JSON list of C-alpha atoms in Angstrom, two decimals:
[
{"chain": "A", "resi": 62, "resn": "MET", "atom": "CA", "xyz": [18.77, -134.76, -104.29]},
{"chain": "A", "resi": 63, "resn": "HIS", "atom": "CA", "xyz": [15.23, -135.44, -103.07]},
{"chain": "A", "resi": 64, "resn": "HIS", "atom": "CA", "xyz": [15.80, -133.14, -100.11]},
{"chain": "A", "resi": 65, "resn": "TRP", "atom": "CA", "xyz": [16.84, -130.31, -102.49]},
{"chain": "A", "resi": 66, "resn": "ILE", "atom": "CA", "xyz": [13.73, -130.78, -104.66]},
{"chain": "A", "resi": 67, "resn": "LEU", "atom": "CA", "xyz": [11.51, -130.81, -101.56]},
{"chain": "A", "resi": 68, "resn": "SER", "atom": "CA", "xyz": [13.11, -127.63, -100.20]},
{"chain": "A", "resi": 69, "resn": "PHE", "atom": "CA", "xyz": [12.75, -125.85, -103.55]},
{"chain": "A", "resi": 70, "resn": "SER", "atom": "CA", "xyz": [9.07, -126.85, -103.83]},
{"chain": "A", "resi": 71, "resn": "ILE", "atom": "CA", "xyz": [8.35, -125.53, -100.34]},
{"chain": "A", "resi": 72, "resn": "MET", "atom": "CA", "xyz": [10.07, -122.23, -101.17]},
{"chain": "A", "resi": 73, "resn": "VAL", "atom": "CA", "xyz": [8.03, -121.80, -104.37]},
{"chain": "A", "resi": 74, "resn": "PHE", "atom": "CA", "xyz": [4.81, -122.54, -102.49]},
{"chain": "A", "resi": 75, "resn": "ILE", "atom": "CA", "xyz": [5.61, -119.94, -99.81]},
{"chain": "A", "resi": 76, "resn": "LEU", "atom": "CA", "xyz": [6.48, -117.27, -102.37]},
{"chain": "A", "resi": 77, "resn": "PHE", "atom": "CA", "xyz": [3.31, -117.97, -104.39]},
{"chain": "A", "resi": 78, "resn": "SER", "atom": "CA", "xyz": [1.11, -117.93, -101.28]},
{"chain": "A", "resi": 79, "resn": "GLY", "atom": "CA", "xyz": [2.62, -114.64, -100.18]},
{"chain": "A", "resi": 80, "resn": "SER", "atom": "CA", "xyz": [2.01, -113.03, -103.58]},
{"chain": "A", "resi": 81, "resn": "VAL", "atom": "CA", "xyz": [-1.66, -114.09, -103.52]},
{"chain": "A", "resi": 82, "resn": "LEU", "atom": "CA", "xyz": [-2.19, -112.71, -100.03]},
{"chain": "A", "resi": 83, "resn": "ALA", "atom": "CA", "xyz": [-0.53, -109.45, -101.03]},
{"chain": "A", "resi": 84, "resn": "GLN", "atom": "CA", "xyz": [-3.04, -108.80, -103.83]},
{"chain": "A", "resi": 85, "resn": "PRO", "atom": "CA", "xyz": [-5.36, -105.84, -103.17]},
{"chain": "A", "resi": 86, "resn": "ALA", "atom": "CA", "xyz": [-8.94, -106.70, -102.26]},
{"chain": "A", "resi": 87, "resn": "ASP", "atom": "CA", "xyz": [-11.32, -106.54, -105.20]},
{"chain": "A", "resi": 88, "resn": "ASN", "atom": "CA", "xyz": [-14.72, -104.89, -104.97]},
{"chain": "A", "resi": 89, "resn": "SER", "atom": "CA", "xyz": [-16.44, -107.54, -107.02]},
{"chain": "A", "resi": 90, "resn": "ALA", "atom": "CA", "xyz": [-16.79, -111.29, -107.02]},
{"chain": "A", "resi": 91, "resn": "ARG", "atom": "CA", "xyz": [-17.82, -113.66, -109.79]},
{"chain": "A", "resi": 92, "resn": "ARG", "atom": "CA", "xyz": [-20.25, -116.35, -108.73]},
{"chain": "A", "resi": 93, "resn": "SER", "atom": "CA", "xyz": [-20.37, -119.83, -110.18]},
{"chain": "A", "resi": 94, "resn": "ASP", "atom": "CA", "xyz": [-23.16, -118.70, -112.52]},
{"chain": "A", "resi": 95, "resn": "GLY", "atom": "CA", "xyz": [-20.84, -116.09, -114.05]},
{"chain": "A", "resi": 96, "resn": "ILE", "atom": "CA", "xyz": [-22.60, -113.03, -112.61]},
{"chain": "A", "resi": 97, "resn": "GLU", "atom": "CA", "xyz": [-20.28, -110.27, -111.45]},
{"chain": "A", "resi": 98, "resn": "ARG", "atom": "CA", "xyz": [-21.49, -109.02, -108.08]},
{"chain": "A", "resi": 99, "resn": "ILE", "atom": "CA", "xyz": [-20.61, -105.76, -106.36]},
{"chain": "A", "resi": 100, "resn": "LYS", "atom": "CA", "xyz": [-19.31, -106.00, -102.81]},
{"chain": "A", "resi": 101, "resn": "VAL", "atom": "CA", "xyz": [-20.05, -103.51, -100.05]},
{"chain": "A", "resi": 102, "resn": "ALA", "atom": "CA", "xyz": [-19.40, -103.33, -96.34]},
{"chain": "A", "resi": 103, "resn": "PRO", "atom": "CA", "xyz": [-21.40, -106.02, -94.47]},
{"chain": "A", "resi": 104, "resn": "GLY", "atom": "CA", "xyz": [-24.52, -104.93, -92.66]},
{"chain": "A", "resi": 105, "resn": "ARG", "atom": "CA", "xyz": [-25.44, -102.14, -95.06]},
{"chain": "A", "resi": 106, "resn": "GLU", "atom": "CA", "xyz": [-29.03, -102.27, -96.23]},
{"chain": "A", "resi": 107, "resn": "ILE", "atom": "CA", "xyz": [-30.89, -100.24, -98.81]},
{"chain": "A", "resi": 108, "resn": "LYS", "atom": "CA", "xyz": [-34.57, -99.47, -98.55]},
{"chain": "A", "resi": 109, "resn": "ILE", "atom": "CA", "xyz": [-36.48, -98.77, -101.76]},
{"chain": "A", "resi": 110, "resn": "ALA", "atom": "CA", "xyz": [-40.08, -97.73, -102.22]},
{"chain": "A", "resi": 111, "resn": "VAL", "atom": "CA", "xyz": [-42.66, -96.61, -104.73]},
{"chain": "A", "resi": 112, "resn": "ALA", "atom": "CA", "xyz": [-44.38, -93.51, -103.42]},
{"chain": "A", "resi": 113, "resn": "TRP", "atom": "CA", "xyz": [-48.06, -93.03, -102.74]},
{"chain": "A", "resi": 114, "resn": "GLY", "atom": "CA", "xyz": [-49.91, -89.74, -102.37]},
{"chain": "A", "resi": 115, "resn": "ASP", "atom": "CA", "xyz": [-53.33, -88.52, -101.38]},
{"chain": "A", "resi": 116, "resn": "ARG", "atom": "CA", "xyz": [-54.22, -88.47, -105.09]},
{"chain": "A", "resi": 117, "resn": "LEU", "atom": "CA", "xyz": [-51.41, -90.68, -106.41]},
{"chain": "A", "resi": 118, "resn": "GLN", "atom": "CA", "xyz": [-51.31, -94.46, -106.68]},
{"chain": "A", "resi": 119, "resn": "PRO", "atom": "CA", "xyz": [-48.64, -96.57, -108.40]},
{"chain": "A", "resi": 120, "resn": "PRO", "atom": "CA", "xyz": [-49.93, -98.44, -111.48]},
{"chain": "A", "resi": 121, "resn": "SER", "atom": "CA", "xyz": [-51.78, -101.50, -110.21]},
{"chain": "A", "resi": 122, "resn": "ARG", "atom": "CA", "xyz": [-51.11, -103.35, -113.49]},
{"chain": "A", "resi": 123, "resn": "TYR", "atom": "CA", "xyz": [-47.44, -103.78, -112.58]},
{"chain": "A", "resi": 124, "resn": "PRO", "atom": "CA", "xyz": [-47.35, -105.39, -109.13]},
{"chain": "A", "resi": 125, "resn": "ARG", "atom": "CA", "xyz": [-43.90, -106.94, -109.57]},
{"chain": "A", "resi": 126, "resn": "SER", "atom": "CA", "xyz": [-41.99, -103.87, -110.74]},
{"chain": "A", "resi": 127, "resn": "ILE", "atom": "CA", "xyz": [-40.41, -102.91, -107.43]},
{"chain": "A", "resi": 128, "resn": "ILE", "atom": "CA", "xyz": [-40.04, -106.59, -106.46]},
{"chain": "A", "resi": 129, "resn": "ASN", "atom": "CA", "xyz": [-38.11, -107.36, -109.64]},
{"chain": "A", "resi": 130, "resn": "LEU", "atom": "CA", "xyz": [-35.94, -104.31, -109.06]},
{"chain": "A", "resi": 131, "resn": "ARG", "atom": "CA", "xyz": [-35.13, -105.51, -105.55]},
{"chain": "A", "resi": 132, "resn": "ASP", "atom": "CA", "xyz": [-34.36, -108.99, -106.91]},
{"chain": "A", "resi": 133, "resn": "ALA", "atom": "CA", "xyz": [-32.06, -107.48, -109.54]},
{"chain": "A", "resi": 134, "resn": "MET", "atom": "CA", "xyz": [-30.13, -105.66, -106.82]},
{"chain": "A", "resi": 135, "resn": "MET", "atom": "CA", "xyz": [-29.78, -108.87, -104.85]},
{"chain": "A", "resi": 136, "resn": "LYS", "atom": "CA", "xyz": [-28.77, -110.77, -107.98]},
{"chain": "A", "resi": 137, "resn": "TRP", "atom": "CA", "xyz": [-26.08, -108.36, -109.17]},
{"chain": "A", "resi": 138, "resn": "THR", "atom": "CA", "xyz": [-24.81, -106.84, -105.92]},
{"chain": "A", "resi": 139, "resn": "GLU", "atom": "CA", "xyz": [-23.90, -107.86, -102.40]},
{"chain": "A", "resi": 140, "resn": "ILE", "atom": "CA", "xyz": [-26.24, -105.25, -100.92]},
{"chain": "A", "resi": 141, "resn": "PRO", "atom": "CA", "xyz": [-29.26, -106.39, -98.89]},
{"chain": "A", "resi": 142, "resn": "VAL", "atom": "CA", "xyz": [-32.38, -104.61, -100.12]},
{"chain": "A", "resi": 143, "resn": "SER", "atom": "CA", "xyz": [-35.80, -104.28, -98.54]},
{"chain": "A", "resi": 144, "resn": "ILE", "atom": "CA", "xyz": [-39.02, -102.76, -99.86]},
{"chain": "A", "resi": 145, "resn": "GLU", "atom": "CA", "xyz": [-40.86, -100.14, -97.85]},
{"chain": "A", "resi": 146, "resn": "SER", "atom": "CA", "xyz": [-44.58, -100.40, -98.54]},
{"chain": "A", "resi": 147, "resn": "GLN", "atom": "CA", "xyz": [-47.14, -97.59, -98.57]},
{"chain": "A", "resi": 148, "resn": "VAL", "atom": "CA", "xyz": [-44.59, -94.77, -98.24]},
{"chain": "A", "resi": 149, "resn": "ARG", "atom": "CA", "xyz": [-46.53, -91.51, -98.47]},
{"chain": "A", "resi": 150, "resn": "LEU", "atom": "CA", "xyz": [-45.16, -88.39, -100.13]},
{"chain": "A", "resi": 151, "resn": "GLY", "atom": "CA", "xyz": [-46.33, -86.27, -97.21]},
{"chain": "A", "resi": 152, "resn": "SER", "atom": "CA", "xyz": [-44.72, -88.51, -94.58]},
{"chain": "A", "resi": 153, "resn": "PRO", "atom": "CA", "xyz": [-41.33, -87.99, -92.88]},
{"chain": "A", "resi": 154, "resn": "ASP", "atom": "CA", "xyz": [-40.61, -91.63, -93.81]},
{"chain": "A", "resi": 155, "resn": "ILE", "atom": "CA", "xyz": [-39.39, -90.55, -97.25]},
{"chain": "A", "resi": 156, "resn": "HIS", "atom": "CA", "xyz": [-36.39, -88.88, -95.58]},
{"chain": "A", "resi": 157, "resn": "LYS", "atom": "CA", "xyz": [-35.12, -92.34, -94.60]},
{"chain": "A", "resi": 158, "resn": "LEU", "atom": "CA", "xyz": [-34.78, -93.35, -98.25]},
{"chain": "A", "resi": 159, "resn": "SER", "atom": "CA", "xyz": [-31.83, -92.71, -100.56]},
{"chain": "A", "resi": 160, "resn": "ILE", "atom": "CA", "xyz": [-34.06, -92.99, -103.62]},
{"chain": "A", "resi": 161, "resn": "LEU", "atom": "CA", "xyz": [-37.76, -92.47, -104.13]},
{"chain": "A", "resi": 162, "resn": "PHE", "atom": "CA", "xyz": [-39.49, -94.07, -107.14]},
{"chain": "A", "resi": 163, "resn": "ILE", "atom": "CA", "xyz": [-42.63, -92.33, -108.38]},
{"chain": "A", "resi": 164, "resn": "SER", "atom": "CA", "xyz": [-44.96, -93.68, -111.05]},
{"chain": "A", "resi": 165, "resn": "ALA", "atom": "CA", "xyz": [-48.67, -93.44, -111.67]},
{"chain": "A", "resi": 166, "resn": "GLY", "atom": "CA", "xyz": [-51.47, -95.16, -113.51]},
{"chain": "A", "resi": 167, "resn": "ASP", "atom": "CA", "xyz": [-53.74, -92.11, -113.79]},
{"chain": "A", "resi": 168, "resn": "GLN", "atom": "CA", "xyz": [-53.59, -88.34, -113.76]},
{"chain": "A", "resi": 169, "resn": "PHE", "atom": "CA", "xyz": [-52.88, -86.86, -110.33]},
{"chain": "A", "resi": 170, "resn": "ASP", "atom": "CA", "xyz": [-51.62, -83.80, -108.50]},
{"chain": "A", "resi": 171, "resn": "LEU", "atom": "CA", "xyz": [-49.86, -83.25, -105.18]},
{"chain": "A", "resi": 172, "resn": "THR", "atom": "CA", "xyz": [-51.08, -81.49, -102.08]},
{"chain": "A", "resi": 173, "resn": "GLU", "atom": "CA", "xyz": [-49.09, -78.50, -100.83]},
{"chain": "A", "resi": 174, "resn": "THR", "atom": "CA", "xyz": [-47.86, -80.61, -97.90]},
{"chain": "A", "resi": 175, "resn": "GLU", "atom": "CA", "xyz": [-46.57, -83.29, -100.28]},
{"chain": "A", "resi": 176, "resn": "LYS", "atom": "CA", "xyz": [-44.83, -80.74, -102.51]},
{"chain": "A", "resi": 177, "resn": "ARG", "atom": "CA", "xyz": [-43.12, -79.15, -99.52]},
{"chain": "A", "resi": 178, "resn": "ASN", "atom": "CA", "xyz": [-42.05, -82.48, -98.03]},
{"chain": "A", "resi": 179, "resn": "VAL", "atom": "CA", "xyz": [-40.59, -83.86, -101.28]},
{"chain": "A", "resi": 180, "resn": "ARG", "atom": "CA", "xyz": [-38.85, -80.52, -101.95]},
{"chain": "A", "resi": 181, "resn": "GLU", "atom": "CA", "xyz": [-37.18, -80.73, -98.52]},
{"chain": "A", "resi": 182, "resn": "TYR", "atom": "CA", "xyz": [-36.24, -84.35, -99.20]},
{"chain": "A", "resi": 183, "resn": "ILE", "atom": "CA", "xyz": [-34.48, -83.34, -102.44]},
{"chain": "A", "resi": 184, "resn": "GLU", "atom": "CA", "xyz": [-32.77, -80.32, -100.92]},
{"chain": "A", "resi": 185, "resn": "ASN", "atom": "CA", "xyz": [-31.44, -82.53, -98.10]},
{"chain": "A", "resi": 186, "resn": "GLY", "atom": "CA", "xyz": [-29.79, -84.95, -100.54]},
{"chain": "A", "resi": 187, "resn": "GLY", "atom": "CA", "xyz": [-32.64, -87.24, -101.58]},
{"chain": "A", "resi": 188, "resn": "PHE", "atom": "CA", "xyz": [-32.97, -88.54, -105.15]},
{"chain": "A", "resi": 189, "resn": "VAL", "atom": "CA", "xyz": [-36.29, -88.78, -106.99]},
{"chain": "A", "resi": 190, "resn": "PHE", "atom": "CA", "xyz": [-36.88, -90.92, -110.07]},
{"chain": "A", "resi": 191, "resn": "ALA", "atom": "CA", "xyz": [-40.26, -89.97, -111.53]},
{"chain": "A", "resi": 192, "resn": "ASP", "atom": "CA", "xyz": [-41.37, -92.23, -114.37]},
{"chain": "A", "resi": 193, "resn": "GLY", "atom": "CA", "xyz": [-44.34, -92.01, -116.70]},
{"chain": "A", "resi": 194, "resn": "VAL", "atom": "CA", "xyz": [-45.20, -92.51, -120.35]},
{"chain": "A", "resi": 195, "resn": "LEU", "atom": "CA", "xyz": [-44.91, -89.61, -122.78]},
{"chain": "A", "resi": 196, "resn": "HIS", "atom": "CA", "xyz": [-48.18, -87.89, -123.75]},
{"chain": "A", "resi": 197, "resn": "SER", "atom": "CA", "xyz": [-50.24, -89.99, -121.33]},
{"chain": "A", "resi": 198, "resn": "ALA", "atom": "CA", "xyz": [-52.29, -88.30, -118.60]},
{"chain": "A", "resi": 199, "resn": "ALA", "atom": "CA", "xyz": [-50.09, -89.91, -115.93]},
{"chain": "A", "resi": 200, "resn": "GLY", "atom": "CA", "xyz": [-46.94, -88.88, -117.82]},
{"chain": "A", "resi": 201, "resn": "VAL", "atom": "CA", "xyz": [-48.03, -85.25, -117.89]},
{"chain": "A", "resi": 202, "resn": "SER", "atom": "CA", "xyz": [-48.71, -85.40, -114.15]},
{"chain": "A", "resi": 203, "resn": "VAL", "atom": "CA", "xyz": [-45.29, -86.96, -113.48]},
{"chain": "A", "resi": 204, "resn": "ARG", "atom": "CA", "xyz": [-43.57, -84.17, -115.38]},
{"chain": "A", "resi": 205, "resn": "GLN", "atom": "CA", "xyz": [-45.54, -81.56, -113.44]},
{"chain": "A", "resi": 206, "resn": "LEU", "atom": "CA", "xyz": [-44.60, -83.29, -110.19]},
{"chain": "A", "resi": 207, "resn": "VAL", "atom": "CA", "xyz": [-40.90, -82.82, -110.95]},
{"chain": "A", "resi": 208, "resn": "ARG", "atom": "CA", "xyz": [-41.51, -79.15, -111.68]},
{"chain": "A", "resi": 209, "resn": "ASP", "atom": "CA", "xyz": [-43.49, -78.71, -108.48]},
{"chain": "A", "resi": 210, "resn": "VAL", "atom": "CA", "xyz": [-41.01, -80.36, -106.12]},
{"chain": "A", "resi": 211, "resn": "THR", "atom": "CA", "xyz": [-37.96, -78.63, -107.65]},
{"chain": "A", "resi": 212, "resn": "GLY", "atom": "CA", "xyz": [-39.43, -75.14, -107.62]},
{"chain": "A", "resi": 213, "resn": "ASN", "atom": "CA", "xyz": [-39.71, -75.10, -111.43]},
{"chain": "A", "resi": 214, "resn": "LYS", "atom": "CA", "xyz": [-35.96, -75.40, -111.83]},
{"chain": "A", "resi": 215, "resn": "ARG", "atom": "CA", "xyz": [-34.84, -76.01, -115.40]},
{"chain": "A", "resi": 216, "resn": "MET", "atom": "CA", "xyz": [-34.84, -79.64, -116.52]},
{"chain": "A", "resi": 217, "resn": "GLU", "atom": "CA", "xyz": [-31.81, -80.64, -118.60]},
{"chain": "A", "resi": 218, "resn": "LEU", "atom": "CA", "xyz": [-31.20, -83.61, -120.84]},
{"chain": "A", "resi": 219, "resn": "ILE", "atom": "CA", "xyz": [-28.98, -86.02, -118.90]},
{"chain": "A", "resi": 220, "resn": "PRO", "atom": "CA", "xyz": [-25.83, -86.82, -120.91]},
{"chain": "A", "resi": 221, "resn": "SER", "atom": "CA", "xyz": [-25.10, -90.44, -121.77]},
{"chain": "A", "resi": 222, "resn": "ASP", "atom": "CA", "xyz": [-21.81, -90.34, -119.82]},
{"chain": "A", "resi": 223, "resn": "HIS", "atom": "CA", "xyz": [-23.57, -89.53, -116.55]},
{"chain": "A", "resi": 224, "resn": "PRO", "atom": "CA", "xyz": [-23.04, -92.18, -113.81]},
{"chain": "A", "resi": 225, "resn": "ILE", "atom": "CA", "xyz": [-26.69, -93.32, -113.98]},
{"chain": "A", "resi": 226, "resn": "PHE", "atom": "CA", "xyz": [-25.83, -94.74, -117.41]},
{"chain": "A", "resi": 227, "resn": "GLN", "atom": "CA", "xyz": [-22.32, -95.91, -116.54]},
{"chain": "A", "resi": 228, "resn": "VAL", "atom": "CA", "xyz": [-22.05, -97.41, -113.04]},
{"chain": "A", "resi": 229, "resn": "PRO", "atom": "CA", "xyz": [-22.00, -100.28, -112.35]},
{"chain": "A", "resi": 230, "resn": "PHE", "atom": "CA", "xyz": [-23.43, -101.19, -115.78]},
{"chain": "A", "resi": 231, "resn": "GLN", "atom": "CA", "xyz": [-22.31, -99.34, -118.89]},
{"chain": "A", "resi": 232, "resn": "LEU", "atom": "CA", "xyz": [-25.30, -98.40, -121.03]},
{"chain": "A", "resi": 233, "resn": "ASP", "atom": "CA", "xyz": [-25.46, -96.40, -124.25]},
{"chain": "A", "resi": 234, "resn": "GLY", "atom": "CA", "xyz": [-27.67, -93.75, -122.72]},
{"chain": "A", "resi": 235, "resn": "PRO", "atom": "CA", "xyz": [-31.24, -94.45, -121.64]},
{"chain": "A", "resi": 236, "resn": "PRO", "atom": "CA", "xyz": [-32.44, -97.93, -122.62]},
{"chain": "A", "resi": 237, "resn": "ARG", "atom": "CA", "xyz": [-35.66, -98.47, -124.49]},
{"chain": "A", "resi": 238, "resn": "GLY", "atom": "CA", "xyz": [-38.74, -98.10, -122.30]},
{"chain": "A", "resi": 239, "resn": "SER", "atom": "CA", "xyz": [-42.40, -98.72, -123.00]},
{"chain": "A", "resi": 240, "resn": "GLU", "atom": "CA", "xyz": [-42.96, -95.56, -125.05]},
{"chain": "A", "resi": 241, "resn": "ALA", "atom": "CA", "xyz": [-45.79, -95.21, -127.53]},
{"chain": "A", "resi": 242, "resn": "ASP", "atom": "CA", "xyz": [-45.20, -96.60, -131.01]},
{"chain": "A", "resi": 243, "resn": "GLY", "atom": "CA", "xyz": [-44.31, -94.37, -133.93]},
{"chain": "A", "resi": 244, "resn": "GLN", "atom": "CA", "xyz": [-41.49, -92.36, -132.36]},
{"chain": "A", "resi": 245, "resn": "VAL", "atom": "CA", "xyz": [-38.23, -91.73, -134.18]},
{"chain": "A", "resi": 246, "resn": "ILE", "atom": "CA", "xyz": [-35.60, -94.37, -133.55]},
{"chain": "A", "resi": 247, "resn": "ASN", "atom": "CA", "xyz": [-31.91, -93.93, -134.26]},
{"chain": "A", "resi": 248, "resn": "GLU", "atom": "CA", "xyz": [-30.07, -97.16, -135.06]},
{"chain": "A", "resi": 249, "resn": "THR", "atom": "CA", "xyz": [-26.52, -96.82, -133.70]},
{"chain": "A", "resi": 250, "resn": "SER", "atom": "CA", "xyz": [-24.01, -99.57, -133.01]},
{"chain": "A", "resi": 251, "resn": "GLY", "atom": "CA", "xyz": [-26.72, -102.16, -133.46]},
{"chain": "A", "resi": 252, "resn": "ALA", "atom": "CA", "xyz": [-28.64, -100.79, -130.46]},
{"chain": "A", "resi": 253, "resn": "ARG", "atom": "CA", "xyz": [-32.03, -99.12, -130.60]},
{"chain": "A", "resi": 254, "resn": "VAL", "atom": "CA", "xyz": [-31.55, -95.72, -129.00]},
{"chain": "A", "resi": 255, "resn": "LEU", "atom": "CA", "xyz": [-34.10, -92.93, -128.95]},
{"chain": "A", "resi": 256, "resn": "THR", "atom": "CA", "xyz": [-32.91, -89.72, -130.55]},
{"chain": "A", "resi": 257, "resn": "GLU", "atom": "CA", "xyz": [-32.97, -86.55, -128.46]},
{"chain": "A", "resi": 258, "resn": "GLU", "atom": "CA", "xyz": [-35.70, -85.21, -130.76]},
{"chain": "A", "resi": 259, "resn": "ALA", "atom": "CA", "xyz": [-37.93, -88.12, -129.79]},
{"chain": "A", "resi": 260, "resn": "VAL", "atom": "CA", "xyz": [-37.52, -88.85, -126.10]},
{"chain": "A", "resi": 261, "resn": "GLY", "atom": "CA", "xyz": [-34.71, -88.42, -123.63]},
{"chain": "A", "resi": 262, "resn": "ILE", "atom": "CA", "xyz": [-34.42, -88.54, -119.87]},
{"chain": "A", "resi": 263, "resn": "GLN", "atom": "CA", "xyz": [-34.25, -85.14, -118.21]},
{"chain": "A", "resi": 264, "resn": "GLY", "atom": "CA", "xyz": [-33.07, -84.16, -114.79]},
{"chain": "A", "resi": 265, "resn": "VAL", "atom": "CA", "xyz": [-32.82, -81.28, -112.36]},
{"chain": "A", "resi": 266, "resn": "PHE", "atom": "CA", "xyz": [-29.35, -80.53, -111.03]},
{"chain": "A", "resi": 267, "resn": "ILE", "atom": "CA", "xyz": [-28.84, -78.82, -107.68]},
{"chain": "A", "resi": 268, "resn": "ASN", "atom": "CA", "xyz": [-25.32, -77.51, -107.14]},
{"chain": "A", "resi": 269, "resn": "GLY", "atom": "CA", "xyz": [-24.08, -79.97, -109.75]},
{"chain": "A", "resi": 270, "resn": "ARG", "atom": "CA", "xyz": [-25.87, -82.94, -108.16]},
{"chain": "A", "resi": 271, "resn": "LEU", "atom": "CA", "xyz": [-28.55, -84.78, -110.10]},
{"chain": "A", "resi": 272, "resn": "ALA", "atom": "CA", "xyz": [-31.44, -84.56, -107.65]},
{"chain": "A", "resi": 273, "resn": "ALA", "atom": "CA", "xyz": [-34.55, -85.43, -109.65]},
{"chain": "A", "resi": 274, "resn": "VAL", "atom": "CA", "xyz": [-35.10, -87.35, -112.88]},
{"chain": "A", "resi": 275, "resn": "TYR", "atom": "CA", "xyz": [-38.08, -87.11, -115.19]},
{"chain": "A", "resi": 276, "resn": "SER", "atom": "CA", "xyz": [-38.46, -90.20, -117.35]},
{"chain": "A", "resi": 277, "resn": "PRO", "atom": "CA", "xyz": [-41.17, -90.25, -120.04]},
{"chain": "A", "resi": 278, "resn": "LYS", "atom": "CA", "xyz": [-40.20, -93.80, -121.00]},
{"chain": "A", "resi": 279, "resn": "GLY", "atom": "CA", "xyz": [-42.32, -96.03, -118.77]},
{"chain": "A", "resi": 280, "resn": "TYR", "atom": "CA", "xyz": [-39.58, -98.10, -117.15]},
{"chain": "A", "resi": 281, "resn": "TYR", "atom": "CA", "xyz": [-41.92, -99.03, -114.31]},
{"chain": "A", "resi": 282, "resn": "ALA", "atom": "CA", "xyz": [-43.90, -101.16, -116.77]},
{"chain": "A", "resi": 283, "resn": "ARG", "atom": "CA", "xyz": [-40.73, -102.79, -118.13]},
{"chain": "A", "resi": 284, "resn": "TRP", "atom": "CA", "xyz": [-39.46, -103.62, -114.63]},
{"chain": "A", "resi": 285, "resn": "ASN", "atom": "CA", "xyz": [-42.62, -105.66, -114.13]},
{"chain": "A", "resi": 286, "resn": "ASP", "atom": "CA", "xyz": [-41.22, -108.06, -116.72]},
{"chain": "A", "resi": 287, "resn": "GLY", "atom": "CA", "xyz": [-38.33, -109.88, -115.08]},
{"chain": "A", "resi": 288, "resn": "SER", "atom": "CA", "xyz": [-36.77, -110.57, -118.48]},
{"chain": "A", "resi": 289, "resn": "SER", "atom": "CA", "xyz": [-36.17, -106.85, -119.17]},
{"chain": "A", "resi": 290, "resn": "VAL", "atom": "CA", "xyz": [-32.49, -107.19, -118.28]},
{"chain": "A", "resi": 291, "resn": "THR", "atom": "CA", "xyz": [-31.18, -103.90, -119.66]},
{"chain": "A", "resi": 292, "resn": "GLN", "atom": "CA", "xyz": [-33.97, -101.89, -118.06]},
{"chain": "A", "resi": 293, "resn": "LEU", "atom": "CA", "xyz": [-33.42, -103.61, -114.70]},
{"chain": "A", "resi": 294, "resn": "LYS", "atom": "CA", "xyz": [-29.69, -102.90, -114.94]},
{"chain": "A", "resi": 295, "resn": "PHE", "atom": "CA", "xyz": [-30.59, -99.25, -115.43]},
{"chain": "A", "resi": 296, "resn": "GLY", "atom": "CA", "xyz": [-32.70, -99.47, -112.27]},
{"chain": "A", "resi": 297, "resn": "VAL", "atom": "CA", "xyz": [-29.70, -100.88, -110.40]},
{"chain": "A", "resi": 298, "resn": "ASN", "atom": "CA", "xyz": [-27.59, -97.98, -111.70]},
{"chain": "A", "resi": 299, "resn": "LEU", "atom": "CA", "xyz": [-30.15, -95.52, -110.33]},
{"chain": "A", "resi": 300, "resn": "ILE", "atom": "CA", "xyz": [-30.08, -97.10, -106.88]},
{"chain": "A", "resi": 301, "resn": "MET", "atom": "CA", "xyz": [-26.29, -97.31, -106.80]},
{"chain": "A", "resi": 302, "resn": "TYR", "atom": "CA", "xyz": [-26.04, -93.64, -107.81]},
{"chain": "A", "resi": 303, "resn": "ALA", "atom": "CA", "xyz": [-28.46, -92.64, -105.06]},
{"chain": "A", "resi": 304, "resn": "VAL", "atom": "CA", "xyz": [-26.63, -94.49, -102.29]},
{"chain": "A", "resi": 305, "resn": "GLY", "atom": "CA", "xyz": [-23.06, -94.05, -103.51]},
{"chain": "A", "resi": 306, "resn": "ARG", "atom": "CA", "xyz": [-22.59, -90.56, -104.88]}
]
């Protein structure tokens, strides 16, 4: 009788073990702290950078923005991320990046060399995220930059079901940025979402591919605050779109 029970137990164990091993590999893993992390092939590294120009400097008031964005990637994904410092818009180094973040503290313009170089970067598959604050001098310059480097192609409102709002984190359109007070807010589903009449995120599409984004919402300032979880998740979505589309 004991031999029969032992044989049956061994058979159950073998069948159970086989069923576990036969399960398809998942692309995510939950750590002990409950964070779902995205897996990728080992050895893959992403380089991110905030661009500099001859007459463009990132806002000095937000020194941790790109650092916090890198930390968010390392927290929520399995992808190693490094920061490239002092990447210049006129340098061939930008062509090594999947995504180029552009923000500014003051009004600026680009040289013809910088415009040409960034335009080639976009046409060759690069992705630009240009962020400013609506109606500020820097925000106006950021918008003009997108026009300059895309050959004045039409900017379109990016729909809320676009992958930059959906993968890997599902967001209800663009999250709240650091816009000026007094703009129209639409309360939907308990979330504060800007109406299209107030502020939206626009992009330039090239052959159906989102190639450049103009954000008047000041996310660069929010990323400087490590507690801006939703805004940092949006930053992770941007990077994952750039490297995975």
